């Protein structure tokens, strides 16, 4: 019974925290009303690792982490899309990356292009992107050695991640979700994204259930 109570308290705290860290544009519905397909691009990563390495090796690891989050998000959306949970489609990331490569856009210079430019190049209505600050390689998994109190209190901060959705037509930021990364957020990239997005589901703007709720309130 005590374990169940602790689990419920942790879940409630996670959900409250998730809602506090979510931003949605006041005109989201109007700006996104014609959205049919979104592209997920690799996340920009900043690594602050304790061991020394060459600049080239560090850049390769940043790229690895950025693509790992892109893949994890696609996996999450694909699973929920099969249950018809979303009102939009998501471009296959292999196609996204291939089109970027065909236009000589690399991981190193993707941030010099605007949302409008990327949306036009990719042929989508909006872009899902983000940033990460990490002091571990999340794709390799978080360290497992910890005390129960470390887990319960959320100690061992490994960085921060921000996921955002931008409108391809105007370039405006429509939605953003930020979260600290620690032992409670997941054991690896896929686990982290799965837990994050499940907590944000009721606030995810393209979720069909959320849209139904909005329409009921209007009526």
mmCIF file of C-alpha atoms in Angstrom:
data_model
loop_
_atom_site.group_PDB
_atom_site.id
_atom_site.type_symbol
_atom_site.label_atom_id
_atom_site.label_comp_id
_atom_site.label_asym_id
_atom_site.label_seq_id
_atom_site.Cartn_x
_atom_site.Cartn_y
_atom_site.Cartn_z
ATOM 1 C CA UNK A 1 0.000 0.000 0.000
ATOM 2 C CA UNK A 2 2.852 2.364 0.890
ATOM 3 C CA UNK A 3 4.588 1.619 -2.420
ATOM 4 C CA UNK A 4 1.360 2.356 -4.302
ATOM 5 C CA UNK A 5 0.933 5.653 -2.452
ATOM 6 C CA UNK A 6 4.535 6.705 -3.192
ATOM 7 C CA UNK A 7 4.070 5.803 -6.886
ATOM 8 C CA UNK A 8 0.859 7.854 -7.087
ATOM 9 C CA UNK A 9 2.527 10.861 -5.436
ATOM 10 C CA UNK A 10 5.461 10.647 -7.840
ATOM 11 C CA UNK A 11 3.132 10.409 -10.845
ATOM 12 C CA UNK A 12 1.134 13.421 -9.684
ATOM 13 C CA UNK A 13 4.291 15.459 -9.168
ATOM 14 C CA UNK A 14 5.532 14.479 -12.642
ATOM 15 C CA UNK A 15 2.244 15.554 -14.246
ATOM 16 C CA UNK A 16 2.170 18.890 -12.428
ATOM 17 C CA UNK A 17 5.792 19.492 -13.396
ATOM 18 C CA UNK A 18 5.061 18.601 -17.019
ATOM 19 C CA UNK A 19 2.180 21.079 -17.228
ATOM 20 C CA UNK A 20 4.297 23.881 -15.731
ATOM 21 C CA UNK A 21 6.990 23.317 -18.351
ATOM 22 C CA UNK A 22 4.652 23.474 -21.344
ATOM 23 C CA UNK A 23 4.072 26.531 -23.523
ATOM 24 C CA UNK A 24 1.370 26.768 -26.183
ATOM 25 C CA UNK A 25 0.798 29.739 -28.501
ATOM 26 C CA UNK A 26 -2.491 31.492 -27.781
ATOM 27 C CA UNK A 27 -3.422 31.257 -31.475
ATOM 28 C CA UNK A 28 -2.327 27.645 -31.903
ATOM 29 C CA UNK A 29 -5.647 26.455 -33.333
ATOM 30 C CA UNK A 30 -5.736 29.159 -35.994
ATOM 31 C CA UNK A 31 -2.078 28.801 -36.973
ATOM 32 C CA UNK A 32 -2.214 25.008 -37.154
ATOM 33 C CA UNK A 33 -5.683 24.483 -38.642
ATOM 34 C CA UNK A 34 -4.268 23.403 -42.024
ATOM 35 C CA UNK A 35 -1.449 21.258 -40.663
ATOM 36 C CA UNK A 36 -1.386 17.782 -42.164
ATOM 37 C CA UNK A 37 2.213 16.620 -41.849
ATOM 38 C CA UNK A 38 5.131 17.503 -39.583
ATOM 39 C CA UNK A 39 8.820 16.688 -39.876
ATOM 40 C CA UNK A 40 11.028 15.707 -36.944
ATOM 41 C CA UNK A 41 14.574 16.965 -37.404
ATOM 42 C CA UNK A 42 17.678 15.914 -35.411
ATOM 43 C CA UNK A 43 17.985 17.680 -32.063
ATOM 44 C CA UNK A 44 20.820 20.098 -31.404
ATOM 45 C CA UNK A 45 22.998 18.785 -28.590
ATOM 46 C CA UNK A 46 25.447 20.373 -26.200
ATOM 47 C CA UNK A 47 27.674 17.852 -24.405
ATOM 48 C CA UNK A 48 29.626 18.564 -21.244
ATOM 49 C CA UNK A 49 31.387 15.260 -20.589
ATOM 50 C CA UNK A 50 33.894 14.717 -17.817
ATOM 51 C CA UNK A 51 36.513 12.861 -19.875
ATOM 52 C CA UNK A 52 38.736 14.532 -22.452
ATOM 53 C CA UNK A 53 38.307 13.833 -26.161
ATOM 54 C CA UNK A 54 39.092 15.423 -29.486
ATOM 55 C CA UNK A 55 36.794 18.073 -30.920
ATOM 56 C CA UNK A 56 35.935 15.770 -33.814
ATOM 57 C CA UNK A 57 34.946 12.907 -31.485
ATOM 58 C CA UNK A 58 32.815 15.290 -29.418
ATOM 59 C CA UNK A 59 30.996 16.541 -32.516
ATOM 60 C CA UNK A 60 30.283 12.964 -33.598
ATOM 61 C CA UNK A 61 28.810 12.172 -30.186
ATOM 62 C CA UNK A 62 26.621 15.307 -30.301
ATOM 63 C CA UNK A 63 25.291 14.168 -33.662
ATOM 64 C CA UNK A 64 24.671 10.663 -32.356
ATOM 65 C CA UNK A 65 22.609 11.998 -29.449
ATOM 66 C CA UNK A 66 20.668 14.372 -31.718
ATOM 67 C CA UNK A 67 19.663 11.593 -34.099
ATOM 68 C CA UNK A 68 18.822 9.278 -31.196
ATOM 69 C CA UNK A 69 16.134 11.702 -29.971
ATOM 70 C CA UNK A 70 14.805 12.134 -33.506
ATOM 71 C CA UNK A 71 14.422 8.340 -33.780
ATOM 72 C CA UNK A 72 12.893 8.033 -30.302
ATOM 73 C CA UNK A 73 10.255 10.663 -31.087
ATOM 74 C CA UNK A 74 9.380 8.957 -34.359
ATOM 75 C CA UNK A 75 8.991 5.650 -32.506
ATOM 76 C CA UNK A 76 6.721 7.239 -29.900
ATOM 77 C CA UNK A 77 4.543 8.991 -32.480
ATOM 78 C CA UNK A 78 4.349 5.857 -34.648
ATOM 79 C CA UNK A 79 3.059 3.755 -31.759
ATOM 80 C CA UNK A 80 0.347 6.257 -30.875
ATOM 81 C CA UNK A 81 -0.450 7.006 -34.491
ATOM 82 C CA UNK A 82 -1.345 3.337 -35.003
ATOM 83 C CA UNK A 83 -4.077 3.921 -32.428
ATOM 84 C CA UNK A 84 -5.249 7.016 -34.329
ATOM 85 C CA UNK A 85 -4.296 9.335 -31.471
ATOM 86 C CA UNK A 86 -3.087 12.261 -33.610
ATOM 87 C CA UNK A 87 -4.705 14.661 -36.050
ATOM 88 C CA UNK A 88 -1.504 14.991 -38.142
ATOM 89 C CA UNK A 89 0.966 12.699 -39.896
ATOM 90 C CA UNK A 90 4.698 12.616 -39.235
ATOM 91 C CA UNK A 91 7.180 12.467 -42.082
ATOM 92 C CA UNK A 92 9.348 9.353 -42.075
ATOM 93 C CA UNK A 93 12.670 10.442 -40.546
ATOM 94 C CA UNK A 94 14.638 8.504 -43.164
ATOM 95 C CA UNK A 95 12.927 10.618 -45.812
ATOM 96 C CA UNK A 96 13.507 13.773 -43.761
ATOM 97 C CA UNK A 97 17.225 13.087 -43.423
ATOM 98 C CA UNK A 98 17.543 12.056 -47.068
ATOM 99 C CA UNK A 99 15.925 15.292 -48.280
ATOM 100 C CA UNK A 100 18.170 17.325 -45.991
ATOM 101 C CA UNK A 101 21.227 15.524 -47.375
ATOM 102 C CA UNK A 102 20.078 16.063 -50.960
ATOM 103 C CA UNK A 103 19.971 19.786 -50.195
ATOM 104 C CA UNK A 104 23.456 19.688 -48.618
ATOM 105 C CA UNK A 105 22.039 20.407 -45.147
ATOM 106 C CA UNK A 106 24.122 18.680 -42.496
ATOM 107 C CA UNK A 107 23.725 18.251 -38.744
ATOM 108 C CA UNK A 108 26.391 20.909 -38.219
ATOM 109 C CA UNK A 109 24.590 23.624 -40.193
ATOM 110 C CA UNK A 110 20.907 22.739 -39.841
ATOM 111 C CA UNK A 111 20.472 25.524 -37.287
ATOM 112 C CA UNK A 112 21.369 28.235 -39.830
ATOM 113 C CA UNK A 113 18.162 27.503 -41.747
ATOM 114 C CA UNK A 114 14.872 29.037 -40.657
ATOM 115 C CA UNK A 115 11.777 27.004 -39.875
ATOM 116 C CA UNK A 116 10.119 28.388 -43.003
ATOM 117 C CA UNK A 117 13.071 27.339 -45.150
ATOM 118 C CA UNK A 118 13.227 23.838 -43.688
ATOM 119 C CA UNK A 119 9.469 23.358 -44.009
ATOM 120 C CA UNK A 120 9.572 24.363 -47.672
ATOM 121 C CA UNK A 121 12.548 22.113 -48.402
ATOM 122 C CA UNK A 122 10.966 19.143 -46.605
ATOM 123 C CA UNK A 123 7.470 19.795 -47.978
ATOM 124 C CA UNK A 124 5.804 19.827 -44.544
ATOM 125 C CA UNK A 125 3.484 22.113 -42.582
ATOM 126 C CA UNK A 126 5.591 22.337 -39.452
ATOM 127 C CA UNK A 127 8.824 21.310 -37.789
ATOM 128 C CA UNK A 128 9.420 19.373 -34.567
ATOM 129 C CA UNK A 129 12.865 20.242 -33.242
ATOM 130 C CA UNK A 130 14.673 20.719 -29.964
ATOM 131 C CA UNK A 131 17.785 21.173 -27.899
ATOM 132 C CA UNK A 132 19.571 19.089 -25.291
ATOM 133 C CA UNK A 133 22.211 19.896 -22.713
ATOM 134 C CA UNK A 134 23.782 16.677 -21.436
ATOM 135 C CA UNK A 135 26.616 15.648 -19.166
ATOM 136 C CA UNK A 136 26.192 11.955 -20.046
ATOM 137 C CA UNK A 137 25.572 10.005 -23.250
ATOM 138 C CA UNK A 138 21.847 9.454 -22.868
ATOM 139 C CA UNK A 139 21.717 7.023 -25.789
ATOM 140 C CA UNK A 140 24.063 4.730 -23.807
ATOM 141 C CA UNK A 141 21.774 4.850 -20.781
ATOM 142 C CA UNK A 142 21.935 6.717 -17.471
ATOM 143 C CA UNK A 143 24.221 5.481 -14.670
ATOM 144 C CA UNK A 144 22.540 2.750 -12.627
ATOM 145 C CA UNK A 145 24.391 3.191 -9.331
ATOM 146 C CA UNK A 146 22.256 5.285 -6.981
ATOM 147 C CA UNK A 147 20.539 5.212 -3.634
ATOM 148 C CA UNK A 148 16.784 5.048 -3.129
ATOM 149 C CA UNK A 149 16.808 8.645 -1.898
ATOM 150 C CA UNK A 150 18.621 9.795 -5.050
ATOM 151 C CA UNK A 151 15.808 8.309 -7.129
ATOM 152 C CA UNK A 152 13.021 9.619 -4.926
ATOM 153 C CA UNK A 153 14.428 13.149 -4.666
ATOM 154 C CA UNK A 154 15.439 13.308 -8.313
ATOM 155 C CA UNK A 155 19.110 13.943 -7.576
ATOM 156 C CA UNK A 156 21.814 13.309 -10.194
ATOM 157 C CA UNK A 157 20.877 15.895 -12.772
ATOM 158 C CA UNK A 158 22.056 14.838 -16.235
ATOM 159 C CA UNK A 159 20.909 17.856 -18.206
ATOM 160 C CA UNK A 160 17.840 19.277 -19.868
ATOM 161 C CA UNK A 161 15.795 18.687 -23.019
ATOM 162 C CA UNK A 162 13.398 20.963 -24.859
ATOM 163 C CA UNK A 163 10.963 19.804 -27.556
ATOM 164 C CA UNK A 164 9.269 22.413 -29.735
ATOM 165 C CA UNK A 165 6.845 22.603 -32.651
ATOM 166 C CA UNK A 166 7.008 25.509 -35.089
ATOM 167 C CA UNK A 167 4.631 26.575 -37.834
ATOM 168 C CA UNK A 168 6.121 26.183 -41.294
ATOM 169 C CA UNK A 169 4.162 29.042 -42.827
ATOM 170 C CA UNK A 170 4.950 31.761 -40.290
ATOM 171 C CA UNK A 171 7.957 30.263 -38.517
ATOM 172 C CA UNK A 172 6.281 30.955 -35.167
ATOM 173 C CA UNK A 173 6.839 28.772 -32.113
ATOM 174 C CA UNK A 174 3.552 26.973 -31.452
ATOM 175 C CA UNK A 175 4.357 24.589 -28.605
ATOM 176 C CA UNK A 176 7.296 23.822 -26.345
ATOM 177 C CA UNK A 177 7.956 21.335 -23.578
ATOM 178 C CA UNK A 178 11.075 21.449 -21.404
ATOM 179 C CA UNK A 179 12.227 18.901 -18.839
ATOM 180 C CA UNK A 180 15.233 18.188 -16.654
ATOM 181 C CA UNK A 181 16.896 14.843 -17.220
ATOM 182 C CA UNK A 182 17.611 12.706 -14.153
ATOM 183 C CA UNK A 183 17.188 9.155 -12.895
ATOM 184 C CA UNK A 184 13.400 9.531 -12.750
ATOM 185 C CA UNK A 185 13.014 10.536 -16.394
ATOM 186 C CA UNK A 186 14.116 7.273 -17.963
ATOM 187 C CA UNK A 187 17.027 4.885 -18.387
ATOM 188 C CA UNK A 188 17.852 5.833 -21.996
ATOM 189 C CA UNK A 189 16.728 8.038 -24.896
ATOM 190 C CA UNK A 190 13.692 5.974 -25.875
ATOM 191 C CA UNK A 191 12.542 5.578 -22.277
ATOM 192 C CA UNK A 192 12.998 9.311 -21.643
ATOM 193 C CA UNK A 193 10.979 10.372 -24.696
ATOM 194 C CA UNK A 194 8.257 7.807 -23.990
ATOM 195 C CA UNK A 195 7.820 9.002 -20.393
ATOM 196 C CA UNK A 196 8.079 12.689 -21.292
ATOM 197 C CA UNK A 197 5.479 12.551 -24.017
ATOM 198 C CA UNK A 198 3.095 10.399 -21.974
ATOM 199 C CA UNK A 199 3.173 13.069 -19.268
ATOM 200 C CA UNK A 200 2.577 15.759 -21.886
ATOM 201 C CA UNK A 201 -0.118 13.830 -23.770
ATOM 202 C CA UNK A 202 -3.053 15.754 -22.326
ATOM 203 C CA UNK A 203 -1.295 18.963 -23.366
ATOM 204 C CA UNK A 204 -0.001 17.791 -26.749
ATOM 205 C CA UNK A 205 -1.727 20.101 -29.267
ATOM 206 C CA UNK A 206 -2.342 17.502 -31.987
ATOM 207 C CA UNK A 207 -3.840 14.920 -29.662
ATOM 208 C CA UNK A 208 -7.377 14.079 -30.812
ATOM 209 C CA UNK A 209 -8.686 13.764 -27.254
ATOM 210 C CA UNK A 210 -7.449 17.242 -26.407
ATOM 211 C CA UNK A 211 -9.130 18.690 -29.496
ATOM 212 C CA UNK A 212 -12.394 16.973 -28.541
ATOM 213 C CA UNK A 213 -12.165 18.548 -25.093
ATOM 214 C CA UNK A 214 -11.640 22.000 -26.603
ATOM 215 C CA UNK A 215 -14.647 21.602 -28.887
ATOM 216 C CA UNK A 216 -16.843 20.519 -25.962
ATOM 217 C CA UNK A 217 -15.806 23.572 -23.968
ATOM 218 C CA UNK A 218 -16.676 25.825 -26.906
ATOM 219 C CA UNK A 219 -20.115 24.291 -27.136
#
